[in-house]
Amino acid sequence: MKFGKTFESHLTTEWRQQYMNYAELNAMIRTAVVNAPDVKVSRDSRYIRERDKNSDPEVLAYYQNFERNFFATCHQELSRVEDFFAHKLAEARRKLEEIRKQLISMQNNQRGPNNRQLGLACSEFYLSLIMLQNFQSLNYTAFRKICKKYDKYIKSNRGAMWFHEYVSEAPFTNENELRQMISEVEQLYTTYLTNGDRARAMAKLRVPPLRQFSSPARVFIAGMLLGLFIVSAIIVIISCE
C-alpha cells in the first residue's frame, strides 16, 4: 500500500484538519514535474534529468520558484502540526495532574469521583495519549516521506536538508515526555485501581487498533460468500419441503 493511503487510513478522523496535508504536497511535486518547461523525460519515468534542469535558465528559474513555493507550504504545514501538538500536550499535562490528585484523594477517603469513574477517566485519558502519539508518529513519517519524494523527483538534496533542519529536531518529534506520561498513567492505574496488579491494569487500559479497515476486495468476497450461503440455505429449505 502506498504511504498516502496508509496515512489516510491511520489518522484520527476528528483531528484530520490538523495533520500535515501529504496529498497536497505530493500533488505539488507531481504537477511541477509534469508542467516543467522543455524538460526531457524518459518514456518510463517522470524524473528530471539533472543536465536539463541546470543548463536551461528558464527551467532553472521554474524549479527555483517551485522550491520556494513548496517549502513555504511545508513550513505552513509544520507550523499547524506543531501548534496542535503543543496545545494537546499542554492539555494532557493538566489532565494528568488532575487525575493524579483525584487518585490520591480517593486513597485518602476524601470526597470525589469513585473508583469506577476514575478508572474510566484514566482509560479515556490513556487512549487520548496513544492517539497523540500516533499523531506525532504519522506526521513525522509523512514529512520524511514527502521530503524524500521531493529529492527523488526533483533530483535534489534540498528535501533532506529541509527535513533535517526543521523537522528532525522540531518539538513535536520529541517522544520522551509523551512516553513518560503514558508510563505514569499505567503506573497510577496499577497502584491505585488494581492494587498493584499490572497485568490487570494493562488489560483495562488496553487500546484497540486505532484504525481497522477492510479492502474493497475483501468486502466484495465476504458479500459474495454470504450471498451464496443464503441461496444455498433457501435451496435446502425448499428441497426439504
mmCIF file with all atom_site columns, N, CA and C in Angstrom, residues 3 6-25 73 76-82 84-85 128 130-143 172 210-211:
data_model
loop_
_atom_site.group_PDB
_atom_site.id
_atom_site.type_symbol
_atom_site.label_atom_id
_atom_site.label_alt_id
_atom_site.label_comp_id
_atom_site.label_asym_id
_atom_site.label_entity_id
_atom_site.label_seq_id
_atom_site.pdbx_PDB_ins_code
_atom_site.Cartn_x
_atom_site.Cartn_y
_atom_site.Cartn_z
_atom_site.occupancy
_atom_site.B_iso_or_equiv
_atom_site.pdbx_formal_charge
_atom_site.auth_seq_id
_atom_site.auth_comp_id
_atom_site.auth_asym_id
_atom_site.auth_atom_id
_atom_site.pdbx_PDB_model_num
ATOM 1   N N  . PHE A 1 3   ? 2.122   5.031  0.741  1.00 0.00 ? 3   PHE A N  1
ATOM 2   C CA . PHE A 1 3   ? 2.075   5.719  2.031  1.00 0.00 ? 3   PHE A CA 1
ATOM 3   C C  . PHE A 1 3   ? 0.878   6.658  2.145  1.00 0.00 ? 3   PHE A C  1
ATOM 4   N N  . THR A 1 6   ? -1.939  4.705  3.394  1.00 0.00 ? 6   THR A N  1
ATOM 5   C CA . THR A 1 6   ? -1.666  4.294  4.772  1.00 0.00 ? 6   THR A CA 1
ATOM 6   C C  . THR A 1 6   ? -1.875  5.465  5.725  1.00 0.00 ? 6   THR A C  1
ATOM 7   N N  . PHE A 1 7   ? -1.396  6.621  5.325  1.00 0.00 ? 7   PHE A N  1
ATOM 8   C CA . PHE A 1 7   ? -1.527  7.835  6.129  1.00 0.00 ? 7   PHE A CA 1
ATOM 9   C C  . PHE A 1 7   ? -2.999  8.151  6.388  1.00 0.00 ? 7   PHE A C  1
ATOM 10  N N  . GLU A 1 8   ? -3.800  8.127  5.326  1.00 0.00 ? 8   GLU A N  1
ATOM 11  C CA . GLU A 1 8   ? -5.225  8.442  5.450  1.00 0.00 ? 8   GLU A CA 1
ATOM 12  C C  . GLU A 1 8   ? -5.957  7.426  6.317  1.00 0.00 ? 8   GLU A C  1
ATOM 13  N N  . SER A 1 9   ? -5.564  6.171  6.221  1.00 0.00 ? 9   SER A N  1
ATOM 14  C CA . SER A 1 9   ? -6.285  5.123  6.946  1.00 0.00 ? 9   SER A CA 1
ATOM 15  C C  . SER A 1 9   ? -5.944  5.077  8.428  1.00 0.00 ? 9   SER A C  1
ATOM 16  N N  . HIS A 1 10  ? -4.823  5.675  8.826  1.00 0.00 ? 10  HIS A N  1
ATOM 17  C CA . HIS A 1 10  ? -4.397  5.600  10.224 1.00 0.00 ? 10  HIS A CA 1
ATOM 18  C C  . HIS A 1 10  ? -4.559  6.905  11.006 1.00 0.00 ? 10  HIS A C  1
ATOM 19  N N  . LEU A 1 11  ? -4.923  7.980  10.345 1.00 0.00 ? 11  LEU A N  1
ATOM 20  C CA . LEU A 1 11  ? -5.070  9.233  11.087 1.00 0.00 ? 11  LEU A CA 1
ATOM 21  C C  . LEU A 1 11  ? -6.349  9.221  11.923 1.00 0.00 ? 11  LEU A C  1
ATOM 22  N N  . THR A 1 12  ? -6.367  10.048 12.960 1.00 0.00 ? 12  THR A N  1
ATOM 23  C CA . THR A 1 12  ? -7.537  10.179 13.823 1.00 0.00 ? 12  THR A CA 1
ATOM 24  C C  . THR A 1 12  ? -8.529  11.117 13.147 1.00 0.00 ? 12  THR A C  1
ATOM 25  N N  . THR A 1 13  ? -9.712  10.606 12.833 1.00 0.00 ? 13  THR A N  1
ATOM 26  C CA . THR A 1 13  ? -10.667 11.333 11.994 1.00 0.00 ? 13  THR A CA 1
ATOM 27  C C  . THR A 1 13  ? -10.996 12.718 12.523 1.00 0.00 ? 13  THR A C  1
ATOM 28  N N  . GLU A 1 14  ? -11.241 12.817 13.829 1.00 0.00 ? 14  GLU A N  1
ATOM 29  C CA . GLU A 1 14  ? -11.644 14.114 14.383 1.00 0.00 ? 14  GLU A CA 1
ATOM 30  C C  . GLU A 1 14  ? -10.509 15.139 14.381 1.00 0.00 ? 14  GLU A C  1
ATOM 31  N N  . TRP A 1 15  ? -9.301  14.686 14.135 1.00 0.00 ? 15  TRP A N  1
ATOM 32  C CA . TRP A 1 15  ? -8.156  15.600 14.051 1.00 0.00 ? 15  TRP A CA 1
ATOM 33  C C  . TRP A 1 15  ? -7.680  15.782 12.610 1.00 0.00 ? 15  TRP A C  1
ATOM 34  N N  . ARG A 1 16  ? -8.440  15.324 11.659 1.00 0.00 ? 16  ARG A N  1
ATOM 35  C CA . ARG A 1 16  ? -7.990  15.285 10.264 1.00 0.00 ? 16  ARG A CA 1
ATOM 36  C C  . ARG A 1 16  ? -7.385  16.603 9.785  1.00 0.00 ? 16  ARG A C  1
ATOM 37  N N  . GLN A 1 17  ? -8.027  17.716 10.107 1.00 0.00 ? 17  GLN A N  1
ATOM 38  C CA . GLN A 1 17  ? -7.575  19.020 9.615  1.00 0.00 ? 17  GLN A CA 1
ATOM 39  C C  . GLN A 1 17  ? -6.268  19.478 10.255 1.00 0.00 ? 17  GLN A C  1
ATOM 40  N N  . GLN A 1 18  ? -5.823  18.782 11.294 1.00 0.00 ? 18  GLN A N  1
ATOM 41  C CA . GLN A 1 18  ? -4.606  19.194 11.996 1.00 0.00 ? 18  GLN A CA 1
ATOM 42  C C  . GLN A 1 18  ? -3.359  18.459 11.500 1.00 0.00 ? 18  GLN A C  1
ATOM 43  N N  . TYR A 1 19  ? -3.544  17.407 10.731 1.00 0.00 ? 19  TYR A N  1
ATOM 44  C CA . TYR A 1 19  ? -2.400  16.678 10.186 1.00 0.00 ? 19  TYR A CA 1
ATOM 45  C C  . TYR A 1 19  ? -1.789  17.449 9.020  1.00 0.00 ? 19  TYR A C  1
ATOM 46  N N  . MET A 1 20  ? -0.537  17.174 8.731  1.00 0.00 ? 20  MET A N  1
ATOM 47  C CA . MET A 1 20  ? 0.072   17.764 7.542  1.00 0.00 ? 20  MET A CA 1
ATOM 48  C C  . MET A 1 20  ? -0.657  17.224 6.315  1.00 0.00 ? 20  MET A C  1
ATOM 49  N N  . ASN A 1 21  ? -0.780  18.061 5.280  1.00 0.00 ? 21  ASN A N  1
ATOM 50  C CA . ASN A 1 21  ? -1.527  17.676 4.084  1.00 0.00 ? 21  ASN A CA 1
ATOM 51  C C  . ASN A 1 21  ? -0.589  16.977 3.105  1.00 0.00 ? 21  ASN A C  1
ATOM 52  N N  . TYR A 1 22  ? -0.408  15.691 3.325  1.00 0.00 ? 22  TYR A N  1
ATOM 53  C CA . TYR A 1 22  ? 0.512   14.915 2.484  1.00 0.00 ? 22  TYR A CA 1
ATOM 54  C C  . TYR A 1 22  ? 0.048   14.888 1.031  1.00 0.00 ? 22  TYR A C  1
ATOM 55  N N  . ALA A 1 23  ? -1.245  14.727 0.828  1.00 0.00 ? 23  ALA A N  1
ATOM 56  C CA . ALA A 1 23  ? -1.777  14.628 -0.536 1.00 0.00 ? 23  ALA A CA 1
ATOM 57  C C  . ALA A 1 23  ? -1.506  15.905 -1.328 1.00 0.00 ? 23  ALA A C  1
ATOM 58  N N  . GLU A 1 24  ? -1.665  17.056 -0.693 1.00 0.00 ? 24  GLU A N  1
ATOM 59  C CA . GLU A 1 24  ? -1.431  18.330 -1.384 1.00 0.00 ? 24  GLU A CA 1
ATOM 60  C C  . GLU A 1 24  ? 0.036   18.478 -1.777 1.00 0.00 ? 24  GLU A C  1
ATOM 61  N N  . LEU A 1 25  ? 0.934   18.171 -0.865 1.00 0.00 ? 25  LEU A N  1
ATOM 62  C CA . LEU A 1 25  ? 2.364   18.298 -1.157 1.00 0.00 ? 25  LEU A CA 1
ATOM 63  C C  . LEU A 1 25  ? 2.797   17.308 -2.237 1.00 0.00 ? 25  LEU A C  1
ATOM 64  N N  . THR A 1 73  ? 5.027   26.071 1.707  1.00 0.00 ? 73  THR A N  1
ATOM 65  C CA . THR A 1 73  ? 3.867   25.266 2.080  1.00 0.00 ? 73  THR A CA 1
ATOM 66  C C  . THR A 1 73  ? 4.241   24.269 3.173  1.00 0.00 ? 73  THR A C  1
ATOM 67  N N  . GLN A 1 76  ? 4.200   25.978 6.462  1.00 0.00 ? 76  GLN A N  1
ATOM 68  C CA . GLN A 1 76  ? 2.833   26.185 6.940  1.00 0.00 ? 76  GLN A CA 1
ATOM 69  C C  . GLN A 1 76  ? 2.267   24.903 7.550  1.00 0.00 ? 76  GLN A C  1
ATOM 70  N N  . GLU A 1 77  ? 2.517   23.788 6.874  1.00 0.00 ? 77  GLU A N  1
ATOM 71  C CA . GLU A 1 77  ? 2.031   22.502 7.377  1.00 0.00 ? 77  GLU A CA 1
ATOM 72  C C  . GLU A 1 77  ? 2.703   22.158 8.709  1.00 0.00 ? 77  GLU A C  1
ATOM 73  N N  . LEU A 1 78  ? 3.994   22.386 8.784  1.00 0.00 ? 78  LEU A N  1
ATOM 74  C CA . LEU A 1 78  ? 4.739   22.092 10.010 1.00 0.00 ? 78  LEU A CA 1
ATOM 75  C C  . LEU A 1 78  ? 4.252   22.962 11.162 1.00 0.00 ? 78  LEU A C  1
ATOM 76  N N  . SER A 1 79  ? 3.978   24.225 10.877 1.00 0.00 ? 79  SER A N  1
ATOM 77  C CA . SER A 1 79  ? 3.502   25.140 11.910 1.00 0.00 ? 79  SER A CA 1
ATOM 78  C C  . SER A 1 79  ? 2.163   24.677 12.481 1.00 0.00 ? 79  SER A C  1
ATOM 79  N N  . ARG A 1 80  ? 1.264   24.223 11.603 1.00 0.00 ? 80  ARG A N  1
ATOM 80  C CA . ARG A 1 80  ? -0.037  23.755 12.076 1.00 0.00 ? 80  ARG A CA 1
ATOM 81  C C  . ARG A 1 80  ? 0.111   22.510 12.954 1.00 0.00 ? 80  ARG A C  1
ATOM 82  N N  . VAL A 1 81  ? 0.949   21.574 12.519 1.00 0.00 ? 81  VAL A N  1
ATOM 83  C CA . VAL A 1 81  ? 1.187   20.356 13.298 1.00 0.00 ? 81  VAL A CA 1
ATOM 84  C C  . VAL A 1 81  ? 1.786   20.702 14.659 1.00 0.00 ? 81  VAL A C  1
ATOM 85  N N  . GLU A 1 82  ? 2.769   21.588 14.659 1.00 0.00 ? 82  GLU A N  1
ATOM 86  C CA . GLU A 1 82  ? 3.435   21.986 15.899 1.00 0.00 ? 82  GLU A CA 1
ATOM 87  C C  . GLU A 1 82  ? 2.456   22.640 16.877 1.00 0.00 ? 82  GLU A C  1
ATOM 88  N N  . PHE A 1 84  ? -0.849  22.416 17.050 1.00 0.00 ? 84  PHE A N  1
ATOM 89  C CA . PHE A 1 84  ? -1.851  21.477 17.555 1.00 0.00 ? 84  PHE A CA 1
ATOM 90  C C  . PHE A 1 84  ? -1.238  20.529 18.580 1.00 0.00 ? 84  PHE A C  1
ATOM 91  N N  . PHE A 1 85  ? -0.042  20.022 18.273 1.00 0.00 ? 85  PHE A N  1
ATOM 92  C CA . PHE A 1 85  ? 0.614   19.093 19.197 1.00 0.00 ? 85  PHE A CA 1
ATOM 93  C C  . PHE A 1 85  ? 0.920   19.778 20.527 1.00 0.00 ? 85  PHE A C  1
ATOM 94  N N  . SER A 1 128 ? -6.364  8.922  24.746 1.00 0.00 ? 128 SER A N  1
ATOM 95  C CA . SER A 1 128 ? -6.031  10.215 24.133 1.00 0.00 ? 128 SER A CA 1
ATOM 96  C C  . SER A 1 128 ? -4.518  10.376 23.974 1.00 0.00 ? 128 SER A C  1
ATOM 97  N N  . ILE A 1 130 ? -2.375  7.852  23.513 1.00 0.00 ? 130 ILE A N  1
ATOM 98  C CA . ILE A 1 130 ? -1.986  6.965  22.418 1.00 0.00 ? 130 ILE A CA 1
ATOM 99  C C  . ILE A 1 130 ? -2.327  7.608  21.074 1.00 0.00 ? 130 ILE A C  1
ATOM 100 N N  . MET A 1 131 ? -3.474  8.266  21.014 1.00 0.00 ? 131 MET A N  1
ATOM 101 C CA . MET A 1 131 ? -3.866  8.969  19.788 1.00 0.00 ? 131 MET A CA 1
ATOM 102 C C  . MET A 1 131 ? -2.885  10.091 19.469 1.00 0.00 ? 131 MET A C  1
ATOM 103 N N  . LEU A 1 132 ? -2.444  10.803 20.496 1.00 0.00 ? 132 LEU A N  1
ATOM 104 C CA . LEU A 1 132 ? -1.487  11.892 20.285 1.00 0.00 ? 132 LEU A CA 1
ATOM 105 C C  . LEU A 1 132 ? -0.135  11.334 19.847 1.00 0.00 ? 132 LEU A C  1
ATOM 106 N N  . GLN A 1 133 ? 0.232   10.207 20.396 1.00 0.00 ? 133 GLN A N  1
ATOM 107 C CA . GLN A 1 133 ? 1.476   9.550  19.994 1.00 0.00 ? 133 GLN A CA 1
ATOM 108 C C  . GLN A 1 133 ? 1.393   9.118  18.524 1.00 0.00 ? 133 GLN A C  1
ATOM 109 N N  . ASN A 1 134 ? 0.233   8.634  18.119 1.00 0.00 ? 134 ASN A N  1
ATOM 110 C CA . ASN A 1 134 ? 0.012   8.251  16.727 1.00 0.00 ? 134 ASN A CA 1
ATOM 111 C C  . ASN A 1 134 ? 0.087   9.475  15.810 1.00 0.00 ? 134 ASN A C  1
ATOM 112 N N  . PHE A 1 135 ? -0.488  10.589 16.262 1.00 0.00 ? 135 PHE A N  1
ATOM 113 C CA . PHE A 1 135 ? -0.426  11.851 15.520 1.00 0.00 ? 135 PHE A CA 1
ATOM 114 C C  . PHE A 1 135 ? 1.030   12.272 15.315 1.00 0.00 ? 135 PHE A C  1
ATOM 115 N N  . GLN A 1 136 ? 1.797   12.158 16.359 1.00 0.00 ? 136 GLN A N  1
ATOM 116 C CA . GLN A 1 136 ? 3.216   12.513 16.333 1.00 0.00 ? 136 GLN A CA 1
ATOM 117 C C  . GLN A 1 136 ? 3.972   11.653 15.320 1.00 0.00 ? 136 GLN A C  1
ATOM 118 N N  . SER A 1 137 ? 3.777   10.353 15.401 1.00 0.00 ? 137 SER A N  1
ATOM 119 C CA . SER A 1 137 ? 4.493   9.417  14.544 1.00 0.00 ? 137 SER A CA 1
ATOM 120 C C  . SER A 1 137 ? 4.104   9.554  13.075 1.00 0.00 ? 137 SER A C  1
ATOM 121 N N  . LEU A 1 138 ? 2.801   9.670  12.802 1.00 0.00 ? 138 LEU A N  1
ATOM 122 C CA . LEU A 1 138 ? 2.340   9.770  11.418 1.00 0.00 ? 138 LEU A CA 1
ATOM 123 C C  . LEU A 1 138 ? 2.850   11.031 10.732 1.00 0.00 ? 138 LEU A C  1
ATOM 124 N N  . ASN A 1 139 ? 2.799   12.148 11.437 1.00 0.00 ? 139 ASN A N  1
ATOM 125 C CA . ASN A 1 139 ? 3.253   13.400 10.833 1.00 0.00 ? 139 ASN A CA 1
ATOM 126 C C  . ASN A 1 139 ? 4.760   13.395 10.591 1.00 0.00 ? 139 ASN A C  1
ATOM 127 N N  . TYR A 1 140 ? 5.506   12.852 11.537 1.00 0.00 ? 140 TYR A N  1
ATOM 128 C CA . TYR A 1 140 ? 6.956   12.762 11.355 1.00 0.00 ? 140 TYR A CA 1
ATOM 129 C C  . TYR A 1 140 ? 7.276   11.934 10.104 1.00 0.00 ? 140 TYR A C  1
ATOM 130 N N  . THR A 1 141 ? 6.622   10.786 9.985  1.00 0.00 ? 141 THR A N  1
ATOM 131 C CA . THR A 1 141 ? 6.856   9.916  8.833  1.00 0.00 ? 141 THR A CA 1
ATOM 132 C C  . THR A 1 141 ? 6.418   10.588 7.539  1.00 0.00 ? 141 THR A C  1
ATOM 133 N N  . ALA A 1 142 ? 5.297   11.307 7.584  1.00 0.00 ? 142 ALA A N  1
ATOM 134 C CA . ALA A 1 142 ? 4.787   11.979 6.384  1.00 0.00 ? 142 ALA A CA 1
ATOM 135 C C  . ALA A 1 142 ? 5.755   13.052 5.899  1.00 0.00 ? 142 ALA A C  1
ATOM 136 N N  . PHE A 1 143 ? 6.306   13.841 6.805  1.00 0.00 ? 143 PHE A N  1
ATOM 137 C CA . PHE A 1 143 ? 7.286   14.858 6.404  1.00 0.00 ? 143 PHE A CA 1
ATOM 138 C C  . PHE A 1 143 ? 8.542   14.200 5.827  1.00 0.00 ? 143 PHE A C  1
ATOM 139 N N  . PHE A 1 172 ? 7.627   18.780 18.257 1.00 0.00 ? 172 PHE A N  1
ATOM 140 C CA . PHE A 1 172 ? 6.607   17.735 18.196 1.00 0.00 ? 172 PHE A CA 1
ATOM 141 C C  . PHE A 1 172 ? 7.202   16.340 17.989 1.00 0.00 ? 172 PHE A C  1
ATOM 142 N N  . LEU A 1 210 ? -6.150  1.637  16.374 1.00 0.00 ? 210 LEU A N  1
ATOM 143 C CA . LEU A 1 210 ? -6.784  2.929  16.127 1.00 0.00 ? 210 LEU A CA 1
ATOM 144 C C  . LEU A 1 210 ? -7.553  2.954  14.823 1.00 0.00 ? 210 LEU A C  1
ATOM 145 N N  . ARG A 1 211 ? -7.212  2.064  13.915 1.00 0.00 ? 211 ARG A N  1
ATOM 146 C CA . ARG A 1 211 ? -7.919  2.043  12.640 1.00 0.00 ? 211 ARG A CA 1
ATOM 147 C C  . ARG A 1 211 ? -7.909  0.637  12.088 1.00 0.00 ? 211 ARG A C  1
#
